[in-house]
Coordinates of C-alpha atoms and ligand atoms in Angstrom, one line a residue:
M292 CA 24.5 78.5 96.3
A293 CA 23.1 78.7 92.8
K294 CA 22.5 81.8 90.8
Y295 CA 20.2 81.8 87.7
S296 CA 19.5 84.7 85.5
A297 CA 17.1 85.2 82.6
P298 CA 16.2 88.3 80.6
S299 CA 13.5 89.5 83.0
I300 CA 13.8 87.7 86.3
S301 CA 16.8 86.8 88.4
I302 CA 16.8 84.5 91.3
L303 CA 19.3 83.9 94.0
I304 CA 18.6 80.8 95.9
K305 CA 20.5 79.3 98.8
V306 CA 19.4 76.9 101.4
G307 CA 17.0 78.7 103.7
E308 CA 16.9 82.0 101.8
S309 CA 15.5 83.1 98.5
D310 CA 15.8 86.6 96.9
L311 CA 13.6 87.2 93.8
S312 CA 14.0 90.2 91.5
A313 CA 11.7 91.3 88.7
L314 CA 13.0 94.0 86.3
F315 CA 9.8 94.4 84.2
D316 CA 6.1 94.3 84.9
I317 CA 5.8 91.4 82.5
S318 CA 8.1 89.4 84.7
L319 CA 6.0 89.7 87.8
S320 CA 3.8 86.6 87.2
S321 CA 6.9 84.5 86.6
L322 CA 8.4 85.8 89.9
L323 CA 5.2 84.9 91.8
L324 CA 5.2 81.4 90.2
V325 CA 8.8 80.9 91.2
A326 CA 8.1 82.1 94.7
D327 CA 5.3 79.5 95.0
E328 CA 7.6 76.7 93.8
V329 CA 10.5 77.8 96.1
R330 CA 8.0 77.8 99.0
K331 CA 7.0 74.2 98.2
M332 CA 10.7 73.1 98.0
A333 CA 11.7 74.9 101.1
P334 CA 8.8 75.6 103.4
N335 CA 10.8 77.5 106.0
A336 CA 12.8 79.6 103.6
L337 CA 12.8 83.4 103.9
I338 CA 11.6 84.6 100.5
I339 CA 12.0 88.3 99.7
A340 CA 11.5 90.1 96.4
G341 CA 12.3 93.5 94.9
G342 CA 12.5 95.5 91.7
Y343 CA 10.2 97.8 89.7
P344 CA 6.9 95.9 89.8
C345 CA 7.4 94.6 93.3
T346 CA 8.0 98.2 94.5
H347 CA 4.9 99.5 92.6
F348 CA 2.5 96.7 93.4
V349 CA 3.8 96.0 96.9
A350 CA 0.5 96.0 98.8
D351 CA -1.3 93.8 96.3
I352 CA 1.6 91.3 96.1
I353 CA 2.0 91.0 99.8
A354 CA -1.8 90.6 100.3
H355 CA -2.3 87.9 97.7
N356 CA 1.0 85.9 97.6
P357 CA 1.6 84.1 100.9
A358 CA 4.8 82.6 99.6
I359 CA 6.5 86.0 99.7
D360 CA 7.7 87.1 103.2
A361 CA 8.8 90.6 102.4
I362 CA 9.3 93.1 99.6
C363 CA 12.1 95.6 99.4
L364 CA 11.2 99.2 98.2
G365 CA 13.5 101.0 95.8
E366 CA 17.2 100.4 95.5
G367 CA 18.1 97.2 97.4
E368 CA 21.8 97.6 98.3
I369 CA 21.4 99.3 101.7
P370 CA 18.3 97.4 102.8
F371 CA 19.9 94.1 101.7
A372 CA 23.2 94.8 103.5
E373 CA 21.2 95.6 106.7
L374 CA 19.2 92.4 106.3
V375 CA 22.3 90.3 105.9
G376 CA 23.9 91.9 108.9
A377 CA 20.8 91.5 111.1
D378 CA 20.9 88.7 113.8
D379 CA 17.2 88.2 113.6
K380 CA 16.2 88.6 110.0
R381 CA 12.5 88.3 110.4
E382 CA 12.5 90.9 113.2
Y383 CA 14.6 93.2 111.0
L384 CA 12.1 92.8 108.1
N385 CA 9.2 93.6 110.4
T386 CA 10.8 96.9 111.6
S387 CA 12.8 98.1 108.6
P388 CA 11.6 101.2 106.8
Y389 CA 12.6 99.7 103.5
F390 CA 10.6 96.4 103.7
V391 CA 6.9 95.6 103.5
T392 CA 5.8 92.3 105.2
K393 CA 2.4 90.9 106.0
T394 CA 2.4 92.8 109.4
H395 CA 4.6 95.8 108.7
T396 CA 4.6 98.5 106.1
G397 CA 7.9 100.3 105.5
T398 CA 7.5 103.4 103.4
T399 CA 11.0 104.4 102.5
K400 CA 12.6 103.5 99.2
G401 CA 16.2 102.4 99.5
F402 CA 18.6 104.8 97.8
V403 CA 22.4 104.8 97.5
C404 CA 23.6 108.5 97.6
D405 CA 27.1 107.7 96.2
I406 CA 27.0 104.7 93.9
N407 CA 30.8 104.4 94.2
D408 CA 30.0 102.8 97.5
V409 CA 28.4 99.8 95.8
P410 CA 31.1 97.3 95.0
R411 CA 31.6 96.1 91.4
L412 CA 29.3 93.2 90.5
N413 CA 31.4 90.0 90.7
Y414 CA 30.6 87.8 87.7
D415 CA 33.4 85.4 88.4
G416 CA 31.4 82.6 90.1
Y417 CA 28.6 82.9 87.6
I418 CA 30.9 82.7 84.6
A419 CA 33.0 79.9 86.2
K420 CA 29.8 77.9 86.7
Y421 CA 28.0 78.5 83.4
G422 CA 30.9 79.2 81.1
D423 CA 31.7 82.0 78.7
D424 CA 28.4 81.4 76.9
V425 CA 26.7 83.7 79.4
I426 CA 28.6 86.7 78.0
R427 CA 28.6 85.6 74.4
E428 CA 26.8 88.1 72.2
Y429 CA 26.4 89.0 68.5
V430 CA 28.5 92.2 68.4
N431 CA 29.8 94.6 65.8
I432 CA 33.5 94.5 65.2
L433 CA 35.2 97.8 65.6
S434 CA 35.6 99.7 62.4
G435 CA 34.8 96.7 60.3
G436 CA 31.1 97.4 60.2
K437 CA 30.5 93.7 60.2
G438 CA 28.8 91.6 62.9
A439 CA 30.2 88.4 64.5
Y440 CA 29.9 86.5 67.7
G441 CA 32.1 87.9 70.4
S442 CA 31.7 88.5 74.1
E443 CA 30.3 91.4 76.0
G444 CA 31.1 92.9 79.4
I445 CA 28.1 94.7 81.0
M446 CA 28.4 97.9 82.9
M447 CA 26.2 100.6 84.4
T448 CA 28.2 103.7 85.0
S449 CA 25.4 106.0 86.3
R450 CA 22.0 106.0 87.8
G451 CA 19.2 108.6 87.4
C452 CA 17.8 110.8 84.7
P453 CA 16.5 114.4 85.1
F454 CA 13.9 114.2 82.4
H455 CA 10.1 113.5 82.8
C456 CA 9.1 111.4 79.8
V457 CA 5.7 110.1 80.6
F458 CA 6.2 106.6 79.4
C459 CA 9.4 106.0 81.6
A460 CA 9.6 104.4 85.1
A461 CA 13.3 104.7 85.7
H462 CA 12.9 107.6 88.1
S463 CA 10.6 105.6 90.4
I464 CA 13.6 103.5 91.6
H465 CA 16.7 105.5 90.6
G466 CA 15.4 109.1 91.0
R467 CA 15.9 112.2 88.8
N468 CA 19.3 113.3 89.9
M469 CA 22.3 111.9 88.1
R470 CA 24.7 109.8 90.2
Y471 CA 27.9 108.8 88.5
L472 CA 30.6 106.2 89.1
S473 CA 34.0 107.9 89.2
M474 CA 36.1 107.8 86.1
E475 CA 38.7 105.7 88.0
R476 CA 36.0 103.2 88.9
V477 CA 34.6 103.1 85.3
K478 CA 38.1 102.4 83.9
A479 CA 38.7 99.7 86.5
E480 CA 35.5 97.9 85.5
V481 CA 36.4 98.1 81.8
D482 CA 39.8 96.6 82.7
Y483 CA 38.1 93.9 84.8
W484 CA 36.2 92.7 81.7
I485 CA 39.1 92.9 79.3
D486 CA 41.8 91.5 81.6
N487 CA 39.7 88.6 83.0
Y488 CA 37.5 87.7 80.1
N489 CA 39.1 89.3 77.0
V490 CA 35.7 90.6 75.9
T491 CA 35.1 91.9 72.4
A492 CA 32.8 94.7 73.5
I493 CA 31.6 96.6 76.6
N494 CA 27.8 97.0 76.8
I495 CA 26.8 100.1 78.8
I496 CA 23.3 99.9 80.1
D497 CA 22.9 103.4 81.6
D498 CA 19.6 105.2 81.1
H499 CA 21.0 108.6 80.4
L500 CA 24.6 108.4 79.3
L501 CA 24.6 111.9 77.8
G502 CA 24.0 113.4 81.2
D503 CA 27.7 114.4 81.0
V504 CA 28.9 114.4 77.4
A505 CA 32.6 115.0 78.2
R506 CA 32.6 112.1 80.6
L507 CA 31.0 109.7 78.0
I508 CA 33.6 110.8 75.4
E509 CA 36.3 109.9 77.8
I510 CA 34.7 106.5 78.5
I511 CA 34.3 105.6 74.8
D512 CA 37.9 106.8 74.0
Y513 CA 39.2 104.6 76.8
I514 CA 37.3 101.4 75.8
A515 CA 37.9 101.9 72.1
G516 CA 41.6 102.7 72.9
K517 CA 41.8 99.2 74.2
G518 CA 40.5 97.9 70.9
R519 CA 37.1 97.0 72.1
N520 CA 33.7 98.0 70.7
V521 CA 31.2 99.9 72.8
V522 CA 27.6 98.8 72.7
F523 CA 24.8 101.0 74.1
A524 CA 21.8 99.0 75.4
N525 CA 19.7 102.1 75.6
T526 CA 18.9 104.9 73.2
F527 CA 20.5 108.3 73.5
A528 CA 18.5 111.4 74.4
V529 CA 18.7 113.6 71.3
A530 CA 18.9 117.1 72.7
P531 CA 22.3 116.7 74.5
V532 CA 24.1 115.2 71.4
T533 CA 27.0 117.4 70.4
K534 CA 29.4 117.5 67.4
E535 CA 32.2 116.4 69.8
F536 CA 30.2 113.3 70.7
V537 CA 29.5 112.4 67.1
D538 CA 33.2 113.0 66.3
C539 CA 34.1 110.6 69.2
L540 CA 31.8 107.9 67.8
A541 CA 33.2 108.3 64.3
R542 CA 36.9 108.3 65.3
N543 CA 36.4 105.2 67.4
G544 CA 34.6 103.3 64.7
I545 CA 31.3 103.0 66.4
N546 CA 29.1 101.7 63.7
D547 CA 25.6 102.6 64.8
V548 CA 23.7 104.7 67.1
Q549 CA 20.1 104.8 68.3
L550 CA 18.5 108.1 69.0
A551 CA 15.4 108.5 71.2
L552 CA 13.3 110.8 69.0
E553 CA 10.1 109.0 70.1
S554 CA 7.7 111.0 67.9
G555 CA 7.8 113.1 64.7
S556 CA 5.0 115.2 66.0
A557 CA 5.9 118.3 67.9
R558 CA 2.6 118.3 69.7
V559 CA 3.0 114.7 70.8
L560 CA 6.6 115.3 72.0
R561 CA 5.6 118.4 74.0
E562 CA 2.0 117.8 75.2
I563 CA 1.7 114.0 75.4
M564 CA 5.2 112.6 76.0
R565 CA 6.7 115.7 77.8
K566 CA 10.0 115.1 76.0
P567 CA 12.6 117.9 76.3
L568 CA 13.1 118.0 72.5
T569 CA 12.1 120.0 69.5
L570 CA 12.1 118.8 65.8
R571 CA 14.4 121.7 65.0
K572 CA 17.0 120.4 67.5
T573 CA 16.5 116.9 66.1
D574 CA 17.3 118.2 62.6
E575 CA 20.5 119.8 63.9
V576 CA 21.6 116.6 65.6
L577 CA 20.8 114.4 62.6
A578 CA 22.8 116.8 60.4
M579 CA 25.9 116.2 62.7
F580 CA 25.9 112.5 61.5
K581 CA 26.1 113.5 57.8
G582 CA 29.4 112.7 56.3
T583 CA 30.1 109.9 58.9
D584 CA 29.6 106.2 58.3
I585 CA 27.5 105.8 61.4
F586 CA 24.2 104.1 60.9
V587 CA 21.6 106.4 62.5
K588 CA 18.5 104.6 63.9
I589 CA 15.7 106.5 65.6
S590 CA 13.3 105.0 68.1
L591 CA 9.6 106.0 68.0
L592 CA 6.7 105.3 70.3
V593 CA 3.1 105.3 69.1
G594 CA -0.2 104.2 70.5
F595 CA -1.0 106.9 73.2
P596 CA -4.8 107.3 73.8
D597 CA -4.6 111.0 73.0
E598 CA -2.6 110.6 69.8
T599 CA -4.9 111.8 67.0
I600 CA -5.0 111.3 63.3
D601 CA -3.6 114.8 62.8
D602 CA -0.7 113.9 65.1
I603 CA 0.1 110.9 63.0
K604 CA -0.1 113.0 59.8
E605 CA 2.2 115.6 61.3
A606 CA 4.6 112.8 62.4
L607 CA 4.7 111.1 59.0
D608 CA 5.2 114.4 57.3
Y609 CA 8.3 115.0 59.4
L610 CA 9.6 111.4 59.4
R611 CA 9.3 111.1 55.6
K612 CA 11.9 113.8 55.2
A613 CA 14.2 113.7 58.2
E614 CA 17.8 112.5 57.8
Y615 CA 18.0 109.2 59.6
H616 CA 18.5 105.7 58.3
W617 CA 16.1 103.4 60.0
A618 CA 13.4 103.7 62.6
T619 CA 12.3 101.2 65.3
I620 CA 8.7 101.7 66.3
S621 CA 7.1 100.5 69.5
N622 CA 3.6 100.6 70.9
L623 CA 3.2 102.3 74.3
I624 CA 3.2 100.0 77.3
P625 CA 1.9 102.0 80.4
I626 CA 4.5 100.5 82.7
S627 CA 4.1 100.8 86.4
G628 CA 6.0 103.7 88.0
S629 CA 5.5 105.8 84.8
E630 CA 3.2 108.9 84.5
A631 CA 1.5 107.1 81.6
Y632 CA 0.5 104.3 84.0
K633 CA -1.1 106.9 86.3
Q634 CA -2.9 108.7 83.5
I635 CA -4.1 105.6 81.5
I636 CA -4.6 103.0 84.2
E637 CA -5.0 104.6 87.7
D638 CA -7.0 107.6 86.6
T639 CA -9.4 105.7 84.4
G640 CA -9.6 102.4 86.3
I641 CA -9.1 100.3 83.2
E642 CA -7.3 97.0 83.4
Y643 CA -3.5 96.9 82.8
K644 CA -2.8 93.8 80.7
M645 CA 0.5 93.3 82.4
D646 CA 1.2 89.7 81.4
T647 CA 0.7 90.3 77.7
A648 CA 2.0 93.9 77.7
N649 CA 4.4 94.1 74.8
V650 CA 5.4 96.6 72.1
F651 CA 3.4 94.7 69.4
A652 CA 0.1 95.2 71.2
A653 CA -1.6 98.6 70.8
D654 CA -3.9 98.0 73.7
Y655 CA -4.3 101.7 74.7
A656 CA -4.2 103.5 71.3
N657 CA -6.9 105.9 70.1
P658 CA -9.2 103.6 68.0
E659 CA -9.8 106.3 65.3
T660 CA -6.0 106.7 64.8
V661 CA -5.7 102.9 64.6
E662 CA -8.4 102.7 62.0
Y663 CA -6.7 105.6 60.0
M664 CA -3.5 103.6 60.1
L665 CA -5.1 100.5 58.6
G666 CA -5.6 98.8 62.0
D667 CA -2.0 98.9 63.0
I668 CA -0.2 102.3 63.6
K669 CA 3.2 100.7 64.3
Y670 CA 3.3 98.5 61.2
T671 CA 1.8 100.9 58.7
M672 CA 4.2 103.6 59.9
N673 CA 7.1 101.1 59.6
L674 CA 6.2 100.4 56.0
D675 CA 5.8 104.1 55.3
I676 CA 9.1 105.4 56.7
N677 CA 11.4 102.4 56.5
F678 CA 10.4 101.2 53.1
V679 CA 8.3 103.7 51.0
H680 CA 10.3 106.7 52.3
N681 CA 13.4 104.8 53.3
G682 CA 16.0 107.2 54.6
L683 CA 19.0 105.5 53.0
M684 CA 17.4 105.5 49.6
R685 CA 16.5 109.2 50.1
A686 CA 20.1 109.9 50.9
G687 CA 21.2 108.0 47.7
K688 CA 22.9 105.2 49.8
Y689 CA 21.4 102.4 47.7
E690 CA 23.9 99.7 48.6
M691 CA 23.3 100.2 52.3
A692 CA 19.6 100.2 51.8
A693 CA 19.9 97.0 49.7
N694 CA 21.8 95.3 52.6
R695 CA 19.0 96.4 55.0
F696 CA 16.3 95.0 52.8
E697 CA 18.2 91.7 52.2
S698 CA 18.5 91.2 56.0
V699 CA 14.7 92.0 56.4
I700 CA 14.1 89.2 53.8
K701 CA 16.3 86.8 55.8
S702 CA 14.1 87.3 58.9
V703 CA 10.7 87.7 57.0
P704 CA 11.0 85.7 53.8
D705 CA 7.6 86.9 52.4
H706 CA 8.1 90.6 53.0
A707 CA 6.7 92.1 49.8
F708 CA 7.9 95.6 50.4
A709 CA 11.5 94.4 51.1
Y710 CA 11.5 92.7 47.7
Y711 CA 10.0 95.7 46.0
Y712 CA 12.4 98.2 47.4
L713 CA 15.4 95.8 47.1
A714 CA 14.5 95.7 43.4
K715 CA 14.5 99.5 43.3
C716 CA 17.9 99.6 44.9
Y717 CA 19.3 97.0 42.5
E718 CA 18.0 99.0 39.6
K719 CA 19.8 102.1 40.9
I720 CA 23.1 100.2 41.5
G721 CA 22.9 98.4 38.2
V722 CA 22.2 94.9 39.5
N723 CA 19.6 92.7 37.8
Y724 CA 16.4 92.9 39.8
D725 CA 14.0 90.6 37.8
N726 CA 13.9 87.9 40.5
E727 CA 13.2 90.4 43.3
Y728 CA 10.4 92.1 41.4
A729 CA 8.9 88.8 40.4
E730 CA 9.0 87.7 44.1
Y731 CA 7.2 90.9 45.0
K732 CA 4.5 90.3 42.4
R733 CA 4.1 86.7 43.6
I734 CA 3.7 87.7 47.2
I735 CA 1.1 90.4 46.6
G736 CA -0.7 88.1 44.2
N737 CA -1.1 85.5 47.0
S738 CA -1.6 87.7 50.0
D739 CA -4.5 90.0 50.8
F740 CA -2.4 91.6 53.5
W741 CA 0.4 92.6 51.2
S742 CA -1.9 93.5 48.3
R743 CA -3.9 95.8 50.5
Y744 CA -0.7 97.5 51.6
A745 CA 0.6 97.8 48.0
A746 CA -2.7 99.4 47.0
H747 CA -2.6 101.8 50.0
F748 CA 0.9 103.0 49.1
G749 CA 0.2 103.1 45.4
L750 CA 2.9 100.5 44.5
E751 CA 2.9 98.9 41.1
R752 CA 0.7 95.8 41.1
Ligands
B12_146 C1 19.3 97.1 81.1 C2 17.8 97.3 80.9 C3 17.2 96.4 80.0 C4 17.9 95.3 79.3 C5 17.7 94.1 80.3 C6 18.9 93.1 80.3 C7 18.8 92.2 81.5 N1 18.0 91.2 81.5 O1 19.3 92.6 82.5 C8 17.1 95.2 78.0 C9 17.7 96.1 76.9 C10 17.0 93.7 77.4 C11 15.7 95.7 78.4 C12 14.5 95.4 77.8 C13 13.3 95.9 78.2 N2 13.1 96.9 79.2 CO1 14.5 97.6 80.3 N3 15.8 98.4 81.4 C14 17.0 98.3 81.6 C15 17.6 99.3 82.6 C16 18.1 100.5 81.7 C17 18.6 98.9 83.6 C18 18.2 97.7 84.5 C19 19.3 97.6 85.5 O2 20.1 96.7 85.4 N4 19.3 98.5 86.5 C20 20.3 98.5 87.5 C21 19.9 97.9 88.8 C22 21.0 98.3 89.8 O3 18.7 98.5 89.2 P1 17.3 97.8 89.4 O4 17.1 96.7 88.3 O5 16.2 98.7 89.5 O6 17.5 97.0 90.7 C23 17.6 97.7 92.0 C24 16.2 97.8 92.7 O7 15.1 97.6 91.8 C25 16.3 96.7 93.8 N5 16.0 95.3 93.5 C26 15.7 94.7 92.3 N6 15.5 93.4 92.5 C27 15.6 93.2 93.9 C28 15.5 92.0 94.6 C29 15.6 92.1 96.0 C30 15.5 90.8 96.8 C31 15.9 93.3 96.6 C32 16.1 93.4 98.1 C33 16.1 94.5 95.9 C34 15.9 94.4 94.5 O8 17.7 96.8 94.1 C35 18.5 96.9 92.9 C36 19.8 97.6 93.2 O9 19.5 98.9 93.6 C37 16.2 99.8 83.3 C38 16.2 101.2 83.8 C39 16.9 101.3 85.1 N7 17.6 102.3 85.3 O10 16.8 100.4 86.0 C40 15.2 99.5 82.2 C41 13.8 99.0 82.6 C42 13.9 98.0 83.7 N8 13.3 98.4 81.4 C43 12.0 98.6 81.2 C44 11.2 98.1 80.1 C45 9.8 98.5 80.0 C46 11.8 97.2 79.2 C47 11.1 96.6 78.0 C48 9.7 96.1 78.3 C49 11.1 97.7 76.9 C50 10.4 97.3 75.6 N9 9.6 98.2 75.2 O11 10.5 96.3 75.0 C51 12.0 95.5 77.6 C52 11.6 94.1 78.2 C53 12.4 93.0 77.8 C54 11.7 91.7 78.0 N10 12.4 90.7 78.7 O12 10.6 91.5 77.7 C55 11.4 99.5 82.3 C56 10.6 98.6 83.3 C57 9.6 99.3 84.1 C58 8.4 98.4 84.4 N11 7.7 98.9 85.4 O13 8.2 97.4 83.9 C59 12.7 100.2 82.8 C60 12.6 100.6 84.3 C61 13.0 101.4 81.9 C62 12.1 102.5 81.9 N12 12.4 103.5 81.1 O14 11.1 102.7 82.6 N13 15.9 96.5 79.5
SF4_147 S1 13.0 107.8 78.7 FE1 15.2 108.2 78.9 S2 15.3 110.4 78.8 FE2 13.2 110.0 79.2 S3 13.0 110.1 81.5 FE3 13.4 107.9 80.9 S4 15.6 107.6 81.1 FE4 15.2 109.8 81.0

């Protein structure tokens, strides 16, 4: 038996059987390609698929992809266990409420009421076969604030999220009620990673870790108490953040945190995104991080069809003053299973560019807003709030800001604004900045792109 895994598609192949899983819409075309290839290699194999896009586009996939025998709806543990236990697997698939085949349409999504019933994922065979490299990651080292290569154990300690953010699809498989692993089970999983693989960090991938703040504090204290870092794959909802939680991060040397603000416009948060969050609450939460060494990142989402120029102005007005250190900005992808998909794709009949859907493409943004933001809402906002109105510089943290700009230059060597603001930071901390300023001047002299942005923001030229 061979198990392969890639960021977006995982395949379990054994002779006579093949199970394909696609996590993201963008993985679907790869999954279908793999199914075709598996079919050629093993004409009699039973090929079944599952995951978000398979559940949402089930009828279409079954109708147009003869290589796939059946698709599982929703959570797969119970349907899969039933399939494995069935004497006649094809007969089971053609009668099960959880599966759709060419001749049978199940309509029930699989759902595990108590996730403690699902055994811990067993990574042993996988790591034994492919080596420790599969868990090697660039991680922060506890309290040191520096990054280095280490290893990461992955855990998901809960499923579900009660909120209704329009751009999110998580509820379509995992529902809106929180289901938690017991604390005993969580600690046993942490111990598994540490005792067997001596991991440097535990990466927790839950959607809504702050569903129970006291529980999360206990988990972080436990992991950090064992001298391991805690990494959070997902952003934190802002509203449930408490002072006790921030204190827990600080005492355990957690270096950075990413908060899901999503927009600096109150109207966009409330009327477009349906986020359970106000800007006043955001200010209260951001204030809790003051006086700690925690690097506070916020994530923002732009590019909704109904996001107007006034919304962007309101957002920028807020984001130029709020007390965070860096923002990551994405363009909306109307992913299947989300309310945004229904509003933007289903209700209008326009095409969903699934294969090319990514956070860099503003395929669904309001054209007037795009034009107002010089043709690229995300990038212009990035320059505005991460450079021109950089939060670290506003807070007088010039050395930290300089580090940030230096690392931008490492990845984007001709970033005029990074050189310009690095020069400004050096000036503040008393370091010679002639080279950085000269580099800025050289880049804007050679590039229409940068010279246009420099003019737009009124930078020296
Ligand atoms: C961890 C995670 C990531 C990790 C992925 C790491 C990895 N490769 O494993 C990272 C951080 C990299 C990531 C990135 C992104 N993610 Co993400 N991610 C998640 C998250 C939080 C957990 C996934 C998970 O492991 N779930 C746990 C397992 C148990 O659940 P599951 O995957 O749904 O599988 C169950 C069923 O679907 C079913 N099933 C699945 N496959 C199969 C196969 C068979 C044969 C059967 C029978 C059943 C079955 O059974 C499983 C067990 O119950 C989910 C949200 C969520 N709660 O699922 C979002 C989620 C999958 N991500 C999402 C998105 C959009 C993205 C990004 C595009 C975001 C972005 N803007 O860039 C990127 C894409 C990255 C890329 N490759 O291009 C969306 C996808 C929705 C969609 N329709 O496409 C989700 C649902 C989040 C959301 N808010 O809507 N993500
Ligand atoms: S985006 Fe996060 S907070 Fe919003 S519904 Fe999805 S999981 Fe919940």
